Every structure is written in C-alpha cells, then in structure tokens.
XYZ file of C-alpha atoms in Angstrom:
670
model
C 0.000 0.000 0.000
C 3.006 2.312 0.290
C 2.788 2.955 -3.449
C -0.813 4.201 -3.239
C -0.761 8.003 -3.148
C -3.760 8.496 -0.843
C -3.201 9.710 2.727
C -4.187 7.650 5.753
C -6.704 4.844 5.432
C -8.261 5.215 1.982
C -12.054 5.406 1.996
C -14.626 5.229 -0.774
C -16.319 2.878 -3.191
C -17.295 2.168 -6.780
C -18.526 5.359 -8.393
C -20.778 5.012 -11.453
C -21.884 8.560 -12.334
C -22.727 7.485 -15.873
C -25.870 5.917 -14.377
C -27.109 9.365 -13.318
C -27.807 12.779 -14.877
C -24.831 15.117 -14.727
C -26.632 17.482 -12.354
C -26.378 14.745 -9.695
C -22.573 14.709 -9.838
C -22.065 17.936 -7.894
C -24.188 16.538 -5.076
C -22.151 13.318 -5.203
C -18.820 15.012 -4.611
C -20.289 17.300 -1.954
C -21.581 14.281 -0.044
C -18.326 12.412 -0.607
C -16.487 15.223 1.143
C -19.028 15.133 3.963
C -18.479 11.383 4.397
C -14.685 11.675 4.300
C -14.303 9.799 1.009
C -10.751 9.997 -0.338
C -10.744 7.573 -3.299
C -13.335 6.074 -5.644
C -13.140 3.435 -8.363
C -14.322 4.799 -11.714
C -15.208 3.319 -15.084
C -15.448 -0.351 -14.148
C -18.417 -1.082 -16.434
C -18.186 1.805 -18.875
C -16.866 0.108 -22.028
C -20.051 0.663 -24.050
C -19.948 4.396 -23.283
C -16.231 4.859 -23.870
C -16.164 2.880 -27.135
C -19.672 3.096 -28.659
C -18.493 1.288 -31.791
C -15.297 -0.524 -32.651
C -12.369 1.882 -32.714
C -14.534 4.925 -32.027
C -13.937 6.487 -28.604
C -15.753 9.077 -26.556
C -14.001 10.127 -23.360
C -15.838 13.398 -22.788
C -17.913 12.041 -19.899
C -14.936 10.408 -18.185
C -12.876 13.579 -18.686
C -15.461 15.607 -16.785
C -15.780 13.030 -14.023
C -12.035 12.792 -13.384
C -11.649 16.560 -13.463
C -14.518 16.955 -10.998
C -13.020 14.421 -8.619
C -9.621 16.083 -8.741
C -11.097 19.537 -8.149
C -12.708 18.153 -4.993
C -9.634 16.378 -3.662
C -10.883 12.857 -4.368
C -8.487 10.361 -5.919
C -9.494 7.971 -8.701
C -8.793 4.271 -8.998
C -9.343 4.178 -12.743
C -10.596 0.879 -14.136
C -10.159 -0.772 -17.464
C -13.779 -1.631 -18.360
C -12.953 -5.044 -19.749
C -15.233 -7.112 -17.488
C -18.255 -6.196 -19.621
C -17.682 -6.032 -23.385
C -20.426 -4.134 -25.256
C -23.054 -5.688 -27.502
C -21.358 -4.492 -30.695
C -18.304 -6.573 -29.821
C -20.288 -9.812 -29.609
C -22.207 -9.061 -32.807
C -18.855 -8.743 -34.546
C -17.273 -11.682 -32.691
C -19.909 -14.240 -31.654
C -17.119 -16.808 -31.379
C -15.905 -14.936 -28.268
C -18.963 -15.992 -26.273
C -18.329 -18.708 -23.666
C -19.513 -22.317 -23.781
C -20.342 -24.286 -20.637
C -19.287 -27.879 -19.897
C -22.557 -29.187 -21.370
C -21.755 -27.558 -24.706
C -24.333 -24.834 -24.251
C -23.328 -21.490 -25.689
C -24.042 -18.481 -23.482
C -25.280 -15.127 -24.748
C -24.273 -11.582 -23.950
C -26.602 -9.441 -21.870
C -24.867 -9.382 -18.480
C -21.186 -9.177 -17.557
C -18.142 -11.429 -18.003
C -19.777 -13.374 -20.808
C -16.610 -13.835 -22.816
C -14.198 -16.672 -23.421
C -10.907 -15.942 -21.604
C -8.986 -17.559 -24.479
C -10.646 -15.536 -27.229
C -8.061 -13.707 -29.386
C -10.719 -11.167 -30.396
C -11.537 -10.384 -26.780
C -7.864 -10.009 -25.850
C -7.239 -7.671 -28.765
C -10.259 -5.506 -27.933
C -9.469 -5.443 -24.200
C -5.864 -4.378 -24.768
C -6.976 -1.748 -27.248
C -9.376 -0.025 -24.822
C -6.822 -0.365 -22.002
C -4.233 1.302 -24.211
C -6.526 4.180 -25.079
C -7.293 4.770 -21.394
C -3.624 4.608 -20.464
C -2.589 7.045 -23.170
C -5.272 9.554 -22.227
C -5.104 9.417 -18.434
C -1.552 8.348 -17.544
C -0.738 11.866 -16.371
C -4.153 12.856 -15.032
C -3.659 14.154 -11.474
C -6.754 12.342 -10.159
C -5.532 8.875 -11.155
C -3.581 7.212 -8.348
C -4.107 3.552 -9.282
C -5.191 1.337 -12.179
C -8.068 -1.029 -11.459
C -7.567 -3.820 -14.004
C -10.819 -5.534 -15.060
C -13.145 -6.546 -12.192
C -13.383 -9.788 -10.222
C -11.614 -12.019 -12.716
C -13.347 -15.385 -13.024
C -16.437 -14.402 -11.082
C -18.774 -15.596 -13.859
C -16.524 -17.039 -16.553
C -13.736 -18.907 -14.814
C -14.195 -21.753 -17.303
C -15.053 -21.816 -20.980
C -15.250 -25.180 -22.774
C -15.290 -23.958 -26.366
C -12.916 -25.157 -29.091
C -10.786 -22.023 -28.736
C -10.320 -22.788 -25.038
C -9.523 -26.393 -25.903
C -6.746 -25.257 -28.229
C -5.369 -22.905 -25.583
C -5.524 -25.712 -23.004
C -3.406 -27.896 -25.280
C -0.834 -25.115 -25.632
C -0.685 -24.845 -21.829
C -0.315 -28.621 -21.475
C 2.472 -28.768 -24.077
C 4.410 -26.137 -22.131
C 3.937 -28.029 -18.878
C 4.585 -31.618 -19.988
C 6.657 -31.237 -23.172
C 5.643 -34.723 -24.378
C 2.502 -36.826 -24.577
C 4.278 -39.632 -22.738
C 4.822 -37.307 -19.766
C 1.190 -36.165 -19.858
C -0.137 -39.718 -20.096
C 1.998 -40.711 -17.124
C 0.890 -37.701 -15.052
C -2.768 -38.227 -15.887
C -2.712 -42.009 -15.425
C -4.436 -42.466 -18.766
C -4.068 -46.249 -18.835
C -7.171 -46.200 -16.614
C -10.413 -46.516 -18.628
C -8.525 -46.543 -21.946
C -7.911 -42.800 -21.867
C -4.432 -42.759 -23.378
C -3.773 -39.911 -25.827
C -1.742 -40.392 -29.008
C -2.204 -36.907 -30.440
C -2.369 -33.563 -28.657
C -5.509 -32.705 -30.625
C -7.344 -35.553 -28.904
C -7.257 -33.635 -25.629
C -10.312 -31.535 -24.831
C -11.531 -29.714 -21.725
C -13.299 -31.894 -19.104
C -16.693 -31.456 -20.685
C -19.839 -33.278 -19.582
C -19.361 -36.992 -20.097
C -21.040 -40.255 -19.154
C -19.060 -41.038 -16.008
C -16.508 -39.410 -13.714
C -13.776 -37.555 -15.646
C -10.087 -38.163 -14.995
C -9.165 -36.316 -11.748
C -5.775 -35.082 -12.994
C -7.387 -33.865 -16.199
C -9.845 -31.855 -14.097
C -7.104 -30.543 -11.802
C -4.906 -29.391 -14.688
C -7.968 -27.752 -16.218
C -8.514 -25.710 -13.038
C -4.846 -24.713 -13.092
C -5.075 -23.728 -16.752
C -8.226 -21.642 -16.247
C -6.577 -19.700 -13.422
C -3.444 -19.119 -15.492
C -5.412 -18.106 -18.582
C -7.197 -15.335 -16.724
C -3.919 -14.317 -15.091
C -2.395 -13.913 -18.544
C -5.173 -11.449 -19.396
C -4.458 -9.418 -16.262
C -0.729 -9.342 -16.986
C -1.327 -8.276 -20.577
C -3.526 -5.335 -19.537
C -1.139 -4.384 -16.758
C 1.755 -4.312 -19.232
C -0.128 -1.826 -21.426
C -0.853 0.398 -18.418
C 2.719 0.210 -17.100
C 4.166 1.247 -20.426
C 2.139 4.459 -20.321
C 2.378 5.113 -16.569
C 5.185 3.090 -14.978
C 4.836 4.889 -11.640
C 1.113 4.221 -11.155
C 0.352 1.027 -9.220
C -2.035 -1.566 -10.635
C -4.418 -3.918 -8.894
C -7.372 -6.166 -9.534
C -9.912 -7.196 -6.966
C -9.596 -10.723 -5.580
C -12.599 -12.539 -4.105
C -11.209 -14.256 -1.020
C -14.468 -15.275 0.610
C -16.474 -18.395 1.293
C -17.995 -19.038 -2.145
C -15.152 -18.405 -4.609
C -12.318 -20.820 -5.368
C -11.681 -20.408 -9.106
C -8.234 -18.775 -9.011
C -4.926 -19.732 -7.416
C -4.233 -16.423 -5.733
C -0.769 -17.534 -4.574
C 0.181 -17.287 -8.265
C -1.712 -14.040 -8.779
C -0.631 -11.995 -5.760
C 3.010 -11.337 -6.801
C 1.707 -9.697 -9.976
C -0.270 -7.003 -8.107
C 1.341 -3.756 -6.983
C -1.401 -3.449 -4.367
C -3.288 -6.568 -3.293
C -7.001 -5.849 -3.038
C -10.009 -7.951 -2.163
C -13.796 -8.035 -2.293
C -15.628 -9.558 0.652
C -19.333 -10.037 1.255
C -21.172 -11.656 4.149
C -23.257 -14.794 3.827
C -26.749 -14.209 5.228
C -26.947 -17.776 6.541
C -23.733 -17.450 8.575
C -24.616 -16.530 12.171
C -20.987 -15.590 12.900
C -19.850 -13.937 9.697
C -17.282 -11.979 11.692
C -15.174 -15.158 11.668
C -15.242 -15.242 7.874
C -14.160 -11.586 7.785
C -11.180 -12.366 10.007
C -10.190 -15.497 8.083
C -10.456 -13.706 4.758
C -8.496 -10.697 6.032
C -5.697 -12.862 7.398
C -5.488 -14.780 4.127
C -5.428 -11.595 2.008
C -2.757 -10.067 4.257
C -0.735 -13.257 3.790
C -1.175 -13.085 0.018
C 0.193 -9.550 0.248
C 3.345 -10.902 1.862
C 2.361 -9.636 5.295
C 1.924 -6.097 4.011
C -1.269 -4.029 4.200
C -3.893 -4.489 1.504
C -7.001 -2.757 0.167
C -10.613 -3.794 0.698
C -12.010 -2.918 -2.728
C -15.620 -3.960 -2.186
C -17.958 -4.885 0.631
C -21.502 -3.826 1.478
C -23.054 -1.240 3.738
C -26.103 -3.468 4.139
C -27.818 -6.153 2.085
C -26.448 -7.631 -1.136
C -28.767 -8.688 -3.951
C -27.578 -12.124 -5.051
C -28.398 -14.495 -2.184
C -31.748 -16.305 -1.729
C -32.475 -13.983 1.198
C -30.521 -10.715 1.485
C -30.566 -9.343 4.996
C -29.745 -5.820 6.075
C -26.960 -5.285 8.592
C -27.861 -4.839 12.234
C -27.032 -1.799 14.366
C -23.276 -1.241 14.513
C -22.502 -4.057 12.076
C -21.368 -1.768 9.247
C -18.772 -0.217 11.561
C -17.617 -3.497 13.094
C -17.235 -5.117 9.682
C -15.164 -2.280 8.235
C -12.894 -1.878 11.255
C -12.399 -5.654 11.451
C -10.981 -5.522 7.919
C -8.651 -2.722 9.032
C -7.664 -4.777 12.071
C -6.659 -7.662 9.809
C -4.466 -5.500 7.604
C -6.591 -3.357 5.281
C -5.211 0.131 4.626
C -8.269 1.056 2.586
C -12.012 0.515 2.950
C -14.314 0.711 -0.064
C -17.854 -0.337 -0.879
C -19.931 -1.372 -3.802
C -21.162 1.177 -4.512
C -21.329 4.926 -3.818
C -24.928 5.628 -4.870
C -27.522 2.830 -4.935
C -28.689 2.071 -8.467
C -32.322 2.639 -9.369
C -32.128 0.318 -12.394
C -30.223 -2.755 -13.440
C -29.357 -6.140 -11.979
C -27.938 -4.690 -8.750
C -30.687 -2.192 -7.963
C -31.362 -3.918 -4.616
C -27.721 -3.950 -3.564
C -26.967 -1.547 -0.715
C -24.681 1.445 -1.171
C -22.994 4.241 0.758
C -25.751 6.595 -0.360
C -28.904 4.445 -0.262
C -32.199 4.844 -2.090
C -33.518 6.661 0.990
C -30.801 9.289 0.645
C -29.122 11.071 3.529
C -32.057 10.661 5.906
C -31.068 7.054 6.580
C -29.146 5.039 9.119
C -26.752 3.762 6.463
C -25.763 7.302 5.510
C -25.227 8.305 9.131
C -23.090 5.184 9.628
C -21.099 5.914 6.463
C -20.295 9.450 7.662
C -19.330 8.181 11.124
C -17.071 5.525 9.606
C -15.289 8.191 7.574
C -14.473 10.004 10.827
C -13.268 6.738 12.396
C -10.940 5.999 9.501
C -9.548 9.532 9.628
C -8.788 8.995 13.325
C -6.886 5.816 12.408
C -4.620 7.456 9.820
C -1.468 6.616 11.777
C -2.318 2.886 11.617
C -1.569 2.901 7.895
C 1.429 0.773 6.991
C 1.467 -1.216 10.224
C 1.565 -4.982 9.893
C 0.312 -8.075 11.663
C 2.404 -10.347 13.805
C 1.799 -14.068 14.114
C 3.646 -17.122 15.398
C 0.991 -19.493 14.021
C 0.637 -20.373 10.356
C -2.227 -22.217 8.675
C -1.329 -24.005 5.461
C -3.597 -23.019 2.564
C -3.334 -24.344 -0.976
C -5.781 -23.891 -3.844
C -4.495 -27.029 -5.593
C -5.267 -29.061 -2.480
C -8.727 -27.488 -2.273
C -9.518 -28.240 -5.905
C -8.264 -31.827 -5.639
C -10.089 -32.589 -2.373
C -13.430 -31.531 -3.851
C -13.202 -33.529 -7.074
C -15.805 -36.290 -7.508
C -15.396 -39.861 -6.228
C -13.732 -39.013 -2.929
C -14.275 -41.219 0.157
C -16.813 -38.609 1.318
C -18.326 -35.716 -0.586
C -19.154 -34.175 2.807
C -15.499 -33.199 3.310
C -15.105 -29.584 2.200
C -11.809 -27.738 2.326
C -12.969 -24.365 3.613
C -15.184 -25.975 6.252
C -12.163 -27.761 7.717
C -9.948 -24.679 7.633
C -12.606 -22.608 9.352
C -13.201 -25.323 11.984
C -9.521 -25.084 12.971
C -9.261 -21.323 12.526
C -12.283 -20.497 14.689
C -10.838 -21.587 18.073
C -7.684 -19.565 17.380
C -9.809 -16.533 16.506
C -11.870 -16.909 19.675
C -8.691 -17.152 21.738
C -7.150 -14.034 20.181
C -4.296 -15.917 18.526
C -2.773 -14.163 15.520
C -2.666 -16.283 12.354
C -0.920 -16.101 8.998
C -1.673 -18.318 6.014
C 1.166 -19.956 4.101
C 1.863 -22.122 1.085
C 3.126 -25.641 1.840
C 6.577 -24.645 0.560
C 6.769 -21.314 2.427
C 9.553 -20.201 4.734
C 8.299 -21.340 8.156
C 11.243 -20.178 10.241
C 9.324 -17.373 11.972
C 6.532 -19.645 13.254
C 6.259 -21.797 16.353
C 3.151 -23.657 15.266
C 1.996 -24.716 11.804
C -1.471 -26.145 11.238
C -2.600 -28.073 8.165
C -6.330 -28.695 8.676
C -6.340 -30.492 5.341
C -3.620 -30.926 2.767
C -5.058 -33.759 0.685
C -2.733 -32.921 -2.201
C 0.868 -32.021 -1.503
C 3.984 -32.283 -3.640
C 7.270 -33.671 -2.369
C 8.726 -30.214 -1.779
C 5.795 -29.088 0.364
C 5.721 -32.317 2.351
C 9.473 -32.162 2.982
C 9.202 -28.510 4.049
C 6.547 -29.256 6.675
C 8.474 -32.295 7.870
C 11.652 -30.243 8.280
C 9.720 -27.671 10.286
C 8.745 -30.263 12.900
C 12.113 -31.992 12.818
C 13.827 -28.664 13.459
C 11.882 -27.898 16.609
C 8.505 -26.617 15.429
C 5.079 -27.940 16.298
C 3.087 -29.313 13.363
C -0.582 -30.361 13.502
C -2.128 -32.139 10.526
C -5.771 -32.948 9.839
C -7.206 -36.106 8.345
C -6.999 -37.124 4.680
C -3.821 -35.101 4.247
C -0.769 -36.133 2.254
C -2.903 -38.642 0.383
C -1.971 -37.723 -3.191
C 0.895 -36.057 -5.022
C 0.686 -33.037 -7.311
C -0.753 -35.237 -10.079
C -3.548 -36.587 -7.852
C -1.827 -39.988 -7.687
C -2.346 -41.837 -4.409
C 0.822 -42.111 -2.346
C 1.113 -45.851 -1.808
C 2.112 -47.635 1.384
C -0.662 -46.467 3.679
C -2.149 -43.194 4.818
C -1.538 -40.328 5.578
C 0.856 -40.755 2.713
C 3.487 -38.037 2.645
C 3.157 -37.427 6.415
C 3.366 -40.989 7.803
C 6.921 -40.621 9.090
C 6.627 -37.172 10.663
C 3.294 -38.074 12.289
C 4.416 -41.529 13.408
C 1.177 -43.224 12.352
C -0.039 -45.687 9.733
C -3.592 -46.045 8.413
C -4.699 -48.928 6.210
C -8.417 -48.135 5.870
C -10.672 -45.081 5.874
C -14.068 -45.025 7.585
C -15.842 -41.756 6.697
C -18.947 -41.162 8.788
C -22.433 -40.683 7.410
C -24.211 -37.309 7.593
C -25.486 -36.854 11.129
C -23.396 -39.738 12.477
C -21.022 -39.169 15.392
C -18.856 -41.287 17.667
C -17.712 -40.742 21.246
C -14.137 -39.951 22.172
C -12.152 -40.853 25.242
C -11.913 -37.956 27.643
C -15.329 -36.708 26.525
C -16.614 -35.125 23.377
C -17.646 -36.567 20.047
C -16.352 -36.700 16.501
C -18.082 -36.612 13.133
C -17.476 -36.595 9.370
C -14.422 -38.874 9.292
C -12.594 -41.707 11.010
C -9.840 -44.097 10.025
C -8.047 -47.166 11.325
C -4.892 -45.603 12.717
C -1.989 -47.718 13.923
C 0.759 -46.165 16.025
C 4.210 -46.177 14.445
C 6.113 -44.134 17.001
C 3.358 -41.720 18.022
C 1.322 -41.868 21.225
C -2.467 -41.926 21.358
C -3.961 -38.812 22.931
C -7.624 -39.554 22.207
C -9.334 -42.743 21.029
C -12.774 -43.793 19.863
C -14.945 -45.318 22.581
C -17.732 -46.694 20.386
C -18.414 -48.028 16.935
C -16.292 -50.023 14.518
C -13.063 -48.341 15.622
C -13.470 -48.611 19.405
C -10.039 -48.298 21.003
C -8.395 -46.965 17.814
C -6.498 -43.645 18.145
C -8.329 -40.547 16.902
C -5.683 -37.969 17.898
C -1.965 -38.702 18.174
C 1.206 -36.906 19.204
C 4.700 -37.724 17.948
C 8.069 -36.422 19.114
C 9.982 -36.001 15.875
C 13.512 -34.657 15.735
C 13.491 -31.745 18.163
C 9.848 -30.895 17.449
C 6.373 -32.354 17.730
C 3.796 -33.540 15.200
C 0.089 -34.037 15.927
C -2.403 -35.958 13.833
C -6.140 -35.294 14.101
C -7.720 -38.244 12.297
C -11.315 -37.068 12.666
C -13.357 -33.902 13.188
C -13.905 -33.382 16.933
C -16.905 -31.334 18.037
C -16.116 -27.607 18.307
C -15.428 -27.492 22.059
C -13.281 -30.631 21.936
C -11.310 -29.330 18.955
C -10.850 -25.988 20.710
C -9.498 -27.698 23.837
C -7.140 -29.770 21.713
C -5.793 -26.768 19.834
C -5.411 -24.879 23.129
C -3.179 -27.700 24.338
C -1.227 -27.834 21.077
C -0.529 -24.098 21.009
C 0.290 -23.999 24.734
C 2.914 -26.704 24.231
C 4.243 -24.701 21.261
C 4.557 -21.578 23.425
C 1.957 -19.577 21.491
C 0.102 -16.904 23.460
C -2.907 -14.832 22.406
C -2.575 -11.207 21.379
C -4.553 -10.303 24.490
C -6.747 -12.294 26.862
C -10.297 -11.019 26.414
C -13.769 -11.974 27.617
C -15.833 -14.212 25.360
C -17.137 -12.372 22.311
C -14.365 -9.775 22.169
C -12.048 -10.077 19.186
C -8.481 -8.860 19.763
C -6.190 -8.117 16.812
C -2.783 -6.445 16.834
C -1.158 -4.358 14.118
C 2.461 -3.391 14.715
C 3.936 -0.123 13.501
C 7.511 1.152 13.657
C 6.817 3.257 16.749
C 3.630 1.837 18.283
C 1.345 -1.167 18.480
C -2.347 -0.862 17.609
C -4.686 -3.138 19.523
C -8.129 -3.536 17.918
C -10.847 -4.675 20.324
C -14.148 -5.590 18.659
C -17.021 -6.565 20.927
C -19.318 -8.924 19.021
C -21.281 -9.704 22.194
C -24.246 -8.173 23.962
C -22.510 -7.096 27.170
C -19.655 -4.765 28.031
C -16.199 -6.222 28.496
C -13.051 -5.060 30.289
C -9.666 -5.634 28.695
C -6.209 -4.914 30.091
C -4.043 -2.591 28.013
C -0.740 -0.790 28.513
C -0.873 1.881 31.251
C 0.316 4.638 28.907
C -2.078 3.859 26.069
C -4.384 6.050 23.990
C -7.743 5.071 22.473
C -7.610 6.503 18.956
C -11.269 6.552 17.937
C -12.213 8.702 20.929
C -8.785 10.404 21.069
C -8.543 9.790 24.811
C -5.780 8.645 27.102
C -6.502 5.363 28.869
C -6.612 5.559 32.659
C -5.608 2.637 34.835
C -4.389 0.264 32.136
C -7.862 -1.043 31.345
C -10.608 -0.236 28.856
C -14.279 -1.169 28.788
C -15.611 -2.085 25.346
C -19.353 -1.543 25.115
C -21.590 -4.164 23.460
C -21.205 -3.997 19.692
C -18.492 -1.358 19.966
C -14.912 -1.108 18.688
C -11.836 0.382 20.328
C -8.402 0.891 18.812
C -5.729 1.336 21.457
C -2.277 2.706 20.676
C 0.345 1.159 22.958
C 4.126 1.492 23.131
C 5.704 -0.824 20.603
C 6.294 -4.269 22.063
C 9.511 -6.157 21.455
C 7.774 -9.484 22.048
C 7.585 -11.497 18.797
C-alpha cells in the first residue's frame, strides 16, 4: 500500500456517475467530502460508453468526471472496463462468447460473458486499455489502475474449441511430451491414453466421472489463462504510466475458489479484495477475520485494500438481509484490524435500475435521511482517526497451510466422502484460534516457516514432495506441526501415495492407516476424555506416536483418533477425525500452549483482539461482538484513537457492539 498516493486509510467505493444525470454529480462530490471519502473506483463497467463502436472512442464524460473528482480532492482508482464487453463486440465476434461444460453457448446481456482464451476479446481489451492509459496516464486524479473486475467471477471456465486449443498449448508447455502427460494423468485407466495432442479436450460433460488429474490441470489452466489477461492489460498500463500502481480485486471469501491467488498476488502492486457476508452465517465476523488474514498473507504480510464490501444487504443471495445496528462499523474496522489500509464499498450511490438495484450502497435509495448514511459518515471520521495505523503490519507465530491445488483436488468427484469440504475444515480449525485471540498467517506448503512456532494443516489432501518435505523439516527442526485427516494422500498429479495413509506425512506423524471409515451425515462417535467426533474416522496404527484420544464406540473402538509424535526436536500431531467444536478448541489450546503460542490479548468471550504493529507503536483492535460490556487490560500509557482519549488505569471497557483501537508502546515481544 506504500505505493498508493492516498493519505491515511483510503475510503470510498465504486462510483458510477454514468448511471445518473450530470446534475447529480455535484451533489455526489459534496456528499463524498461530507463522508470523508478519499478515493473512488471509476469506469469499471463503462466500455459501451467509452467505445460506442469498434475503434470509435468518446471520453468526454470520463474527462469531466475525473476533473470533478480532482477539483474536490478525491483520488481515482481508474478501471479498465474489460469485465463487460459491449453488444457491438459480440455481434462482430460471436465466437468470443463462452460455452459451458454441457456444450451450451451463453449469450451476452450481463457481464463477463466472454471466453478468456478468445483472441478477439484479448485484442479488444488491450486496445481499450491502451486508449485509457494514453489519455489518463498523467491525469492528477488517477492514483491507481483497477484492471478488469473480479476475474473469473462468472466465466472462470469456458469449454469452447478455442479454449480447448489454448488448453493444449498450456499442457504442451507443462509436460513437453505426450508420454509425460499420459503418465501424469494415469491415462491407462479406462482406456484414456492420448496419441495426439488434438485428442485432448476440456473436461466437458461426459457419461461417467472424468479423470481427476485432467480436471485438476484444467482448473490450473483456467486460473493461469485469466492471469495472462491481467498481466497483458497491466503491461499496457505500465508502459504508459510506470509509476502508477495496478491492482485487480480478488474474491477471497467463502464461495469463490476459481483462481490460485498464490500465483496471482506477486503480480499485483497493491493486493485488493472483495468480501461479502453470507446471510446464513450466524458468525460472519469469523469469515471476515479469516479472509483478512489470508489476504494479508497473500500480500506478503503487508497491508492491503478492501475494494468492495456492502453497507447493508447484497442482492444475489436467496435472502438478502440488512446489517444490524453497529454491524457496518464493526465489519469495516475488522478488515482494518486484519491488515486493510483502505475501505471501499460497492457502490457509492444505490442504483435505481439494473441487476444490482437492490444492492446496498454508501448513499442508499432513501438518501441522507437514513441510518446507512449516518453510519457511512461516522465511519469516515473513524478511519480519519486511524490514519497513523496505515502501513502497520500483523504479527503471528501461528501459520495455517492453505493451498488452492489441495482445495480443488479434495473436492473432485469420487472421494471417500463428498461431505469433506476444504474451507469448512480450515474454518473449523481457525475459529478456536480466533476466539482465543491468537494471531494467524496463512502460508503455502513450501513457504519459509522459520518465523513460526506452530503450523497447522487442517487439510492438505494434495501435496507435492517439496511441500511435504518442508513441513516435515519444520517439525524436525523444533517446530510444532498439527495435521488434519486425509492429508498427504496424493501427489501433485492426484496420484495416491502408496504404502498407507496419511501418505506423505506418515513418518513425521508416526502413524499408519490402512483403511478409511468416513462417517455418514449426522453420524457421530464418542471420544475418550469426553466429546464426540463426526465426518471422518480411520483405522490408525501407532508407528512411534502416542495416542492422545481414542474412539470409545463403533467399529473403531479403542483406535487412536488424535496422536502426538516427538519427531527430531519438534512435535507432530495428527487429528484423524473432526472433533466437536469445544473438543477441537481444547485440543488446539493444548497444542498451542505446548508450542509456546500466546494470544494477542486475553479477552472476555465475544471480544475479538487483533494487533497491528507499527515502527513506533502497536495498535490493539478490540471488537465486541457480544451483547454485554467487556473489560480488557491494556498498557498503562495507552491512547484510544477513535475517541482520542488517554486510557486511565491500564484497562478499557468495550461496550456491546463497539470497537476500540488502542495505541500502545511498541512491544519487542515477537
């Protein structure tokens, strides 16, 4: 975020003035100043206006908008409008429309209805990006390029013949020879061997289960194909304005898994993310924290930008609930707590027409005489009070292993249990740490783990030799490693690691499993020491480890469910089932205590504690998600920033639903 030329914590949202008469614009900027808005995203879906016919451009509207913003001290995150090609493009290039896995061609009439491999689309997208760059590279309002919008949100996969040809090019670069591909894909199974590259097609709808490695490589290709589009647009923008940072908005939240963001993040000058709440989640604050920690980790531990979230209800869930009193503020400041140096919404002014007319905005349909508007203005004041927090970073001695390849592979068809879902397992392990106030980073399997005391792998079904060796070395060298069930089972090609489960981690965990016994929906078994387990069980045999918990009923009575293994100078735990939440929390408390991991701050139940560390001070965020006040110990010479008050007596009281941000002297404790 240091390259973003906006002071303090950036604040704003998507601004779409083209949807409104020009006489509304003056009111927009006046109200933006009242709310404390410092940056807006402009032009995201304006292709049809900017290029009304092929090669014919009209920038007069955008000229006036950018000039107006600059005159009012509001920075612009200027978008390339390539997420929504206009109708004239598809009339000229119908072959650029996407095809689904059933062979059904999709039509234009919404957004992102293009084939990512289409040469015509790429040419048109780079042309409009080049025109924008040439015209606005030196415009004083433009502080960042917003490339495209939510890559892969609606068209992560296209199964047309053009995509098939591009897939074959990608496969040739990866495998070099058909023999290598056939070996990696295990094509001797079901007579799937390929003798010509042109025989290979995308994993379209077929009569039975497609080849798992074929499907996995397809997911990898689709992510890379969209990434190539981003990089191509970014290159055009950089050539015109090398000093202006570029970003695109990720979608690190519960429902989206189309892109391997570990591969994407290094290509962004500023990592940004969109995050929306799920109405059916009674504790969506946990998802905010998990997402924020993962985005901060993608940014290499540096601050990031929240590009989109909502002031109230969204419009695309079966039931779209409004936010409760104080929730808008808690949500936004929780993102800041977990590393965001900018807070933005979709969108500035609620649309009166179009597919998102019932999506909330900073300025709602009701106008300024509304609770949302009052909350938006108050949040602007809060963010201004937190200006000094900008640039500070998180600090964690616990890492959770996250891998998109493992997620994709685990959720392919024909697994031992389709009830096992990657994000569910990660959240089940993350939640007790969050409740305890333990700071968490997310890491790749092959990441540098030297700064961590404890590494958790709730599920790592797929892992390559390098990742497995890296985690093993961590434990052998004195770290504490905890691994969840069905991990280490297959290599990077989705080939089962033979010799017993958990495959790549048998030695470090000191266990051996010869048979898996997934549990039926609603089925649970009792555990020694109390508690129950669900979802999964397996016949574990000790091979150096000690049993910590065993099953006390069912087929596996007496068989270990949780084990601990002294390995090298470290420790490795294996959790071969899914304990109930309180039992899992108690287990992870024991694991982290043995690893010497302490919480950021001990707080009463319901109070989230997050620490950001600056060069001269620490910033303790205290977010009370409960319905009663809570006292928390802080440094005796602290200051509460939101109220701009010194703290008396080394203790603060956080009211129900409230947030405090306490500046403390910088700690030297890691």
